[in-house]
Short mmCIF file of C-alpha atoms and ligand atoms in Angstrom, two decimals:
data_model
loop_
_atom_site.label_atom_id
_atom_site.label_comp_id
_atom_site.label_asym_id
_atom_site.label_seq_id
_atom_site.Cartn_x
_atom_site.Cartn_y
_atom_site.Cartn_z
CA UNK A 1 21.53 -133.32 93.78
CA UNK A 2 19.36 -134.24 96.59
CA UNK A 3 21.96 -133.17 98.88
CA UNK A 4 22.49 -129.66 97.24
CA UNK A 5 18.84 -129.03 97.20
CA UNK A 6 18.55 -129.93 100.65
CA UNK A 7 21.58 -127.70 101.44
CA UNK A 8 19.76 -124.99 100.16
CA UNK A 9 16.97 -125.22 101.96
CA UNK A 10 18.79 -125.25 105.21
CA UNK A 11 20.54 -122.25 103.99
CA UNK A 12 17.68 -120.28 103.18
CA UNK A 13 15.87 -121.49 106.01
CA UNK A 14 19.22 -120.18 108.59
CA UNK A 15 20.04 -117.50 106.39
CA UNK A 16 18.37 -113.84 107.72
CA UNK A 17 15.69 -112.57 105.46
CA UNK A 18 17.43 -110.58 102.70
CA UNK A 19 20.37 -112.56 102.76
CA UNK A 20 19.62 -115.08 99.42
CA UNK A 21 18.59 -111.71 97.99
CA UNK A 22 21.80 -109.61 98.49
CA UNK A 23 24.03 -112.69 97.89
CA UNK A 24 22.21 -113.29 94.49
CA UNK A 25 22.08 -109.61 93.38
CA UNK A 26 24.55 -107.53 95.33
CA UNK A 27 27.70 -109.36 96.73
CA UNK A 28 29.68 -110.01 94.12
CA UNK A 29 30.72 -106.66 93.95
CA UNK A 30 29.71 -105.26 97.26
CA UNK A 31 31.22 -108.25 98.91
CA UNK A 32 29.63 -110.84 101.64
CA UNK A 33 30.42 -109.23 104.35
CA UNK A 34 29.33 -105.24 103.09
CA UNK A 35 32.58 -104.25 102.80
CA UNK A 36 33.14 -104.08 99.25
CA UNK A 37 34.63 -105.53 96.45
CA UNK A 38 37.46 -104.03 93.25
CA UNK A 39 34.13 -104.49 91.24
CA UNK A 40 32.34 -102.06 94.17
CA UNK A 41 32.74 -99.76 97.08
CA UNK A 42 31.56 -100.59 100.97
CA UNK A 43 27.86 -100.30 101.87
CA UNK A 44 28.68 -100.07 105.62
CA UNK A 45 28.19 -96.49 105.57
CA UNK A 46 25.73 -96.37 102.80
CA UNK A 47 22.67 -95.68 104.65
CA UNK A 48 19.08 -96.41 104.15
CA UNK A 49 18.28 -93.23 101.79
CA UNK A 50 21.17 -94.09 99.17
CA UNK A 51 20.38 -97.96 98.82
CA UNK A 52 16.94 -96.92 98.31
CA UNK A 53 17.31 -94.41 95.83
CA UNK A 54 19.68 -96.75 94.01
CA UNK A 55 17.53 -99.64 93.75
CA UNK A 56 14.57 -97.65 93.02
CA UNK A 57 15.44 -95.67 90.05
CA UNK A 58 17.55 -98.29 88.92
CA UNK A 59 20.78 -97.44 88.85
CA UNK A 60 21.24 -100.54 91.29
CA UNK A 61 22.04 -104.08 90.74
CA UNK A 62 24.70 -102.78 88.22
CA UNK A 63 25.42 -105.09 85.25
CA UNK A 64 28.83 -104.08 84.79
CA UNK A 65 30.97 -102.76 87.95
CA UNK A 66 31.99 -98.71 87.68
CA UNK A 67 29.86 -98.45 84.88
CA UNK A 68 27.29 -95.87 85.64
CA UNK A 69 23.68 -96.07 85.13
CA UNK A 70 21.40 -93.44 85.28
CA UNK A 71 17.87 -93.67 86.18
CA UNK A 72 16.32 -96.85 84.21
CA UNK A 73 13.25 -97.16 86.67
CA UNK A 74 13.16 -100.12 89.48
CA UNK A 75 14.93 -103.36 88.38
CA UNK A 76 13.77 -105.74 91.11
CA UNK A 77 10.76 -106.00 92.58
CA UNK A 78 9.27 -104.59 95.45
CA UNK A 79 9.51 -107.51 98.05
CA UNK A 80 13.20 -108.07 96.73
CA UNK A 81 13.78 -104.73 97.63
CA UNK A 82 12.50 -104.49 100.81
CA UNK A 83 14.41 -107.64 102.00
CA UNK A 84 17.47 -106.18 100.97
CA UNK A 85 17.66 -103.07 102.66
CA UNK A 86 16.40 -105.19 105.56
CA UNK A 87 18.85 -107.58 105.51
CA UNK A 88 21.27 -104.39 104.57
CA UNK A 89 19.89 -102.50 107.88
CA UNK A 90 20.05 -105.06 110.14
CA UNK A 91 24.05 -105.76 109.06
CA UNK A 92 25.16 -101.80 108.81
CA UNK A 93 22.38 -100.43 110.87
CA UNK A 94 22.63 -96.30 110.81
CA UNK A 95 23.64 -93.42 107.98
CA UNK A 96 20.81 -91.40 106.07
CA UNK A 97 17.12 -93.23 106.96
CA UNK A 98 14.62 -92.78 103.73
CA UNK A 99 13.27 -89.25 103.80
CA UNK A 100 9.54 -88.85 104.61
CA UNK A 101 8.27 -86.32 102.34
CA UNK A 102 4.74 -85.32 101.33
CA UNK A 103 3.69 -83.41 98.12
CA UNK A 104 1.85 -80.10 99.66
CA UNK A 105 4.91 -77.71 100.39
CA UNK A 106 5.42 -74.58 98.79
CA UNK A 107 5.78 -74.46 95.01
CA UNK A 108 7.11 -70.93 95.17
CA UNK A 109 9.57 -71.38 97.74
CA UNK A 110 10.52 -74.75 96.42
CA UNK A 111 11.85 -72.79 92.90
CA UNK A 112 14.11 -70.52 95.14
CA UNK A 113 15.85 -73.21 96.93
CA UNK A 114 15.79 -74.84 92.88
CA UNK A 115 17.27 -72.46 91.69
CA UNK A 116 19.74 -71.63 94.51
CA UNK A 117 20.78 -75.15 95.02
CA UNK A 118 20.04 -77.46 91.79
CA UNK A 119 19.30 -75.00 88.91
CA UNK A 120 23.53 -74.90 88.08
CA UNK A 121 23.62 -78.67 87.52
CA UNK A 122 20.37 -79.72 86.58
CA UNK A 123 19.69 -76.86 83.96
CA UNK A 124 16.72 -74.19 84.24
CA UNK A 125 14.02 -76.46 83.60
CA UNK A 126 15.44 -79.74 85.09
CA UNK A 127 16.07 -81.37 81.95
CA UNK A 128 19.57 -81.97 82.82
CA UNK A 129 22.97 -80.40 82.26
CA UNK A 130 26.55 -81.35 82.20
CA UNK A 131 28.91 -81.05 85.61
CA UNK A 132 32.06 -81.28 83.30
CA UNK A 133 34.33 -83.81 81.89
CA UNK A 134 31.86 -87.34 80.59
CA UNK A 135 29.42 -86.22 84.16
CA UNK A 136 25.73 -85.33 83.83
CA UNK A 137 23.17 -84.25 86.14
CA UNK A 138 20.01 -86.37 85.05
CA UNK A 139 16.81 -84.89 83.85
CA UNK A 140 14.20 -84.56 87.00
CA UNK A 141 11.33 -85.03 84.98
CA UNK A 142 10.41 -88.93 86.00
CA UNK A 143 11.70 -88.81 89.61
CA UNK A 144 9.22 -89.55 92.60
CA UNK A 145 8.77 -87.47 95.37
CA UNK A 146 10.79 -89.75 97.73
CA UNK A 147 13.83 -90.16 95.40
CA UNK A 148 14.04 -86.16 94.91
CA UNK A 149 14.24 -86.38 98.77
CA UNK A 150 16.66 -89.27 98.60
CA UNK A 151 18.85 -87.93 95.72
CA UNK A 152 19.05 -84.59 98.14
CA UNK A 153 19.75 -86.26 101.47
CA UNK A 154 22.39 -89.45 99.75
CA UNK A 155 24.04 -87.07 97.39
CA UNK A 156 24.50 -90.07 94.25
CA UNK A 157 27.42 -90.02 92.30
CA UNK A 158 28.93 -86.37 91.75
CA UNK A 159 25.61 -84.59 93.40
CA UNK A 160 26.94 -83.32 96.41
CA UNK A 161 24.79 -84.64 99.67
CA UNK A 162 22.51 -81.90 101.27
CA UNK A 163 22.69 -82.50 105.09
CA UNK A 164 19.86 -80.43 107.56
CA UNK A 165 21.93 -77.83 107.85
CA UNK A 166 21.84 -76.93 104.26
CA UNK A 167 18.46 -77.69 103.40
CA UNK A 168 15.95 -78.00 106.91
CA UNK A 169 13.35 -80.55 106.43
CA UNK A 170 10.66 -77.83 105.13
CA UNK A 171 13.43 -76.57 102.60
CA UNK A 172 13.49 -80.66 101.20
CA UNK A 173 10.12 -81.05 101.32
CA UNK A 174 9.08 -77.21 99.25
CA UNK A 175 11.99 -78.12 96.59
CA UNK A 176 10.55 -81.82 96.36
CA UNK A 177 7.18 -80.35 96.21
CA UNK A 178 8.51 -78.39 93.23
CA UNK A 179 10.82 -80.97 91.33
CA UNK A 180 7.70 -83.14 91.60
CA UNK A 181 5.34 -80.77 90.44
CA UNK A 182 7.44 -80.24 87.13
CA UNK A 183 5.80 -81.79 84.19
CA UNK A 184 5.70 -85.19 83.55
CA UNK A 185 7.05 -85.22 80.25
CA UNK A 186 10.78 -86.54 79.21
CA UNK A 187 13.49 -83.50 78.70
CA UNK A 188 14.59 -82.90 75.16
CA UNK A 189 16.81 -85.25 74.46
CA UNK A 190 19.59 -83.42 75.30
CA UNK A 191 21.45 -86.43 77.42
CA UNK A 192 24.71 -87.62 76.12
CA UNK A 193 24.32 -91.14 75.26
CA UNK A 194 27.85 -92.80 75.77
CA UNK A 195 27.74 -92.56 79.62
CA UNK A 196 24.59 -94.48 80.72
CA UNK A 197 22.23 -95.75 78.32
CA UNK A 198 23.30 -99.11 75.50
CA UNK A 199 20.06 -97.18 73.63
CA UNK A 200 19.85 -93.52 73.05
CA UNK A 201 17.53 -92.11 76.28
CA UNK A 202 16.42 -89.32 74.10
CA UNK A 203 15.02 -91.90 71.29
CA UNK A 204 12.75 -93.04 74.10
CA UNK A 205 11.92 -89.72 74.91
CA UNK A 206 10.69 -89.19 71.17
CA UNK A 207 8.52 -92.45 70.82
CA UNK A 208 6.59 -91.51 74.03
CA UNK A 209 6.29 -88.31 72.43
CA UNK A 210 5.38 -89.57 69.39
CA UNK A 211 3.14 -92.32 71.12
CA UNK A 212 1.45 -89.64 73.32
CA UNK A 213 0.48 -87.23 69.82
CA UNK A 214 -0.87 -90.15 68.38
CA UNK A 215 -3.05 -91.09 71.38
CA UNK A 216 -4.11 -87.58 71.29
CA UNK A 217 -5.21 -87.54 68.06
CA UNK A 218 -7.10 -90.64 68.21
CA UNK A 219 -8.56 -89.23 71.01
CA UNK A 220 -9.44 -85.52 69.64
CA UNK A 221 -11.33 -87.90 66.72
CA UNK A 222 -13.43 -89.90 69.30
C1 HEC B 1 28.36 -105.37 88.92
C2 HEC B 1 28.71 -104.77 90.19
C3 HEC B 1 27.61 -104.29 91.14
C4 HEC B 1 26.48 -104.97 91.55
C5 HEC B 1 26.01 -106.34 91.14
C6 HEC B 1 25.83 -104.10 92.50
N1 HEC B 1 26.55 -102.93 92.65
FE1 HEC B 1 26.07 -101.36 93.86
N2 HEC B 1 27.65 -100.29 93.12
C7 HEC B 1 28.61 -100.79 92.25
C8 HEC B 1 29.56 -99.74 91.96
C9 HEC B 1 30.77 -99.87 91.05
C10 HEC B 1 29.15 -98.59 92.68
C11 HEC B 1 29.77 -97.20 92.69
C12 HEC B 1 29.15 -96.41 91.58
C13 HEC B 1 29.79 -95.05 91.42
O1 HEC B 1 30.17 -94.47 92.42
O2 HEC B 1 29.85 -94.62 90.29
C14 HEC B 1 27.94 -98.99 93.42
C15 HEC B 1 27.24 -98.14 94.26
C16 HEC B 1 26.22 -98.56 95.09
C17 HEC B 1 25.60 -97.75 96.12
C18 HEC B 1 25.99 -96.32 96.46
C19 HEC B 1 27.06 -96.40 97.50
C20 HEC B 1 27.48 -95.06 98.00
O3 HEC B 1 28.09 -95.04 99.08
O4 HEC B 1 27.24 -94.06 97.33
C21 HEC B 1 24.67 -98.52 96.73
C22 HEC B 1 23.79 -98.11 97.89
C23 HEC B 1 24.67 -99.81 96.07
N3 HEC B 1 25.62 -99.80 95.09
C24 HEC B 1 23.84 -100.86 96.41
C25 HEC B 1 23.78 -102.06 95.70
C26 HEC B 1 22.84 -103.12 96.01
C27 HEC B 1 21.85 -103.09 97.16
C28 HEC B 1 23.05 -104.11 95.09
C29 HEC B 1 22.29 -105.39 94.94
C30 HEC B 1 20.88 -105.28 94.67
C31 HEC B 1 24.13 -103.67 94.21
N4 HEC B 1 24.53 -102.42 94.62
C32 HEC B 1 24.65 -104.41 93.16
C33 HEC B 1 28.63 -102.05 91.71
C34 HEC B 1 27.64 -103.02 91.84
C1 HEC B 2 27.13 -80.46 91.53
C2 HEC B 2 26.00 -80.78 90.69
C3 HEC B 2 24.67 -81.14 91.33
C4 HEC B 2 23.91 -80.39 92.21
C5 HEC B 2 24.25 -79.06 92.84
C6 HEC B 2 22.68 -81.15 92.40
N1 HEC B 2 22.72 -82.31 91.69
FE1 HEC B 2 21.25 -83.71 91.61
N2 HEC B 2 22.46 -84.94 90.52
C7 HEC B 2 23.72 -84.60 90.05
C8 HEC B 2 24.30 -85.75 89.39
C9 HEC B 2 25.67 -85.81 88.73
C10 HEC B 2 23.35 -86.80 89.48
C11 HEC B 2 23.50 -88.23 88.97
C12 HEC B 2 24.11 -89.07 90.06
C13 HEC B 2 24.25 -90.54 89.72
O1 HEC B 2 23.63 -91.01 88.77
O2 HEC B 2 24.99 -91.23 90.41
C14 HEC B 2 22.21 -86.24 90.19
C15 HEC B 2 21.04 -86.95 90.44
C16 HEC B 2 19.88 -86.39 90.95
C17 HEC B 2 18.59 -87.06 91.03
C18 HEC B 2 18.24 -88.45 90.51
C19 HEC B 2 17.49 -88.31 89.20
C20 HEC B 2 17.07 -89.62 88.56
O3 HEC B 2 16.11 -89.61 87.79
O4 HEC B 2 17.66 -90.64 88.79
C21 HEC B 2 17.73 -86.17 91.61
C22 HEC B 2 16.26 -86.40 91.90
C23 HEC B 2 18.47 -84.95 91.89
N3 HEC B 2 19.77 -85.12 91.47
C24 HEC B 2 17.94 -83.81 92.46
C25 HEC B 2 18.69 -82.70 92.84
C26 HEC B 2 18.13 -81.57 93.58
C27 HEC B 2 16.68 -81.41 93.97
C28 HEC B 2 19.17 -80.71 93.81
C29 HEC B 2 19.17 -79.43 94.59
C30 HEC B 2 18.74 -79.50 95.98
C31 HEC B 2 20.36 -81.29 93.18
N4 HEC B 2 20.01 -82.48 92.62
C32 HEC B 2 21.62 -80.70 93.18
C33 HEC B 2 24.35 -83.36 90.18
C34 HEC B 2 23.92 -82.36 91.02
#
């Protein structure tokens, strides 16, 4: 016992940073060594941008392998996070860094390149659509400013990636600027529940709504 504990403690004192983290949370399924797993693909060419967005909205640790998750919001915390794409970096340094983006591009602009490049999957008001077959393009209405960047640059899933060419960094940041400025609230619950969620995401949707009318109300009386 003694022995194991002390083990440990060399381990994690000779491991890199970010190493206890990945090999606790990530490697069975991405394997030790990055280079994946049956239960997961490689992350030697994942890039900075798509671990981030993967950890951040959730999707990433999975539970089960090839099950998909949509966006659940952040499972691990910060620090955890950081270590790992660290640790992640400093094994398969290069691919997509994080996008810097700023709110403060143009709204209008932002729409067109919406429209032009998003609109078909995501649906007219970003409250998500299918791409065919058991595939769904997520509602945009709880992404961060970062992760719309992220999403655009990583191309998740069936999203295809947008490189520079096909969006220049003023087209990411206006459509960014856009996606972010859409309201806050959760779509309709028009998301098909067998692909992602264990509970309905649209009976969350109408709690908060409910929650939020009865705030107001109180609120109106004050
Ligand atoms: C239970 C298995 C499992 C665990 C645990 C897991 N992943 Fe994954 N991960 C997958 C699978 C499967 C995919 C592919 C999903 C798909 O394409 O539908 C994936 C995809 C990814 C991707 C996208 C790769 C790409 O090229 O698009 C990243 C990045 C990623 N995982 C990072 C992580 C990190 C970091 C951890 C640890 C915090 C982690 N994953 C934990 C199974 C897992
Ligand atoms: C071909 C269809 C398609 C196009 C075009 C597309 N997306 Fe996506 N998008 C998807 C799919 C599918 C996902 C879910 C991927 C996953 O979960 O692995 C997604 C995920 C996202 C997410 C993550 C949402 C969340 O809450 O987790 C964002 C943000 C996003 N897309 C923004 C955009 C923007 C902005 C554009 C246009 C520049 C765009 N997408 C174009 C299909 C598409």
């Amino acid at each position: 016992m003694t022995l194991a504990l002390g083990l440990a403690a060399v381990l994690a004192l000779a491991s890199p940073p970010g190493q206890l983290p990945y090999a606790t949370y990530c490697a069975s399924c991405h394997g030790a060594d990055l280079r994946g797993t049956s239960n997961g693909p490689s992350l030697r060419n994942a890039g900075a941008a798509s671990v981030d967005f993967e950890l951040v909205t959730g999707r990433m640790p999975a539970a089960v392998p090839w099950i998909e998750v949509g966006h659940r919001g952040q499972q691990l915390p910060d620090a955890t996070i950081k270590a790992i794409e660290a640790y992640i970096a400093s094994v398969a340094p290069g691919g997509t860094p994080i996008p810097v983006v700023t709110a403060g591009g143009d709204v209008a602009n932002g729409r067109e390149v919406y429209v032009e490049n998003c609109r078909h999957c995501h649906g007219v008001d970003a409250d998500g659509a299918s791409v065919g077959g058991a595939e769904w393009a997520p509602s945009l209405h709880r992404t961060s400013i970062t992760q719309v960047a992220e999403a655009i640059r990583a191309g998740p899933g069936q999203m295809p990636r947008f490189g520079a060419r096909q969006l220049d960094d003023r087209a990411l940041r206006d459509v960014a600027t856009y996606v972010f400025a859409l309201d806050r609230r959760e779509a309709t619950p028009r998301v098909p529940v067998a692909r992602d969620n264990p509970v309905p995401e649209g009976l969350f949707g109408w709690l908060a709504i409910g929650a939020l009318a009865l705030a107001a109300y109180a609120f109106a009386r004050h």
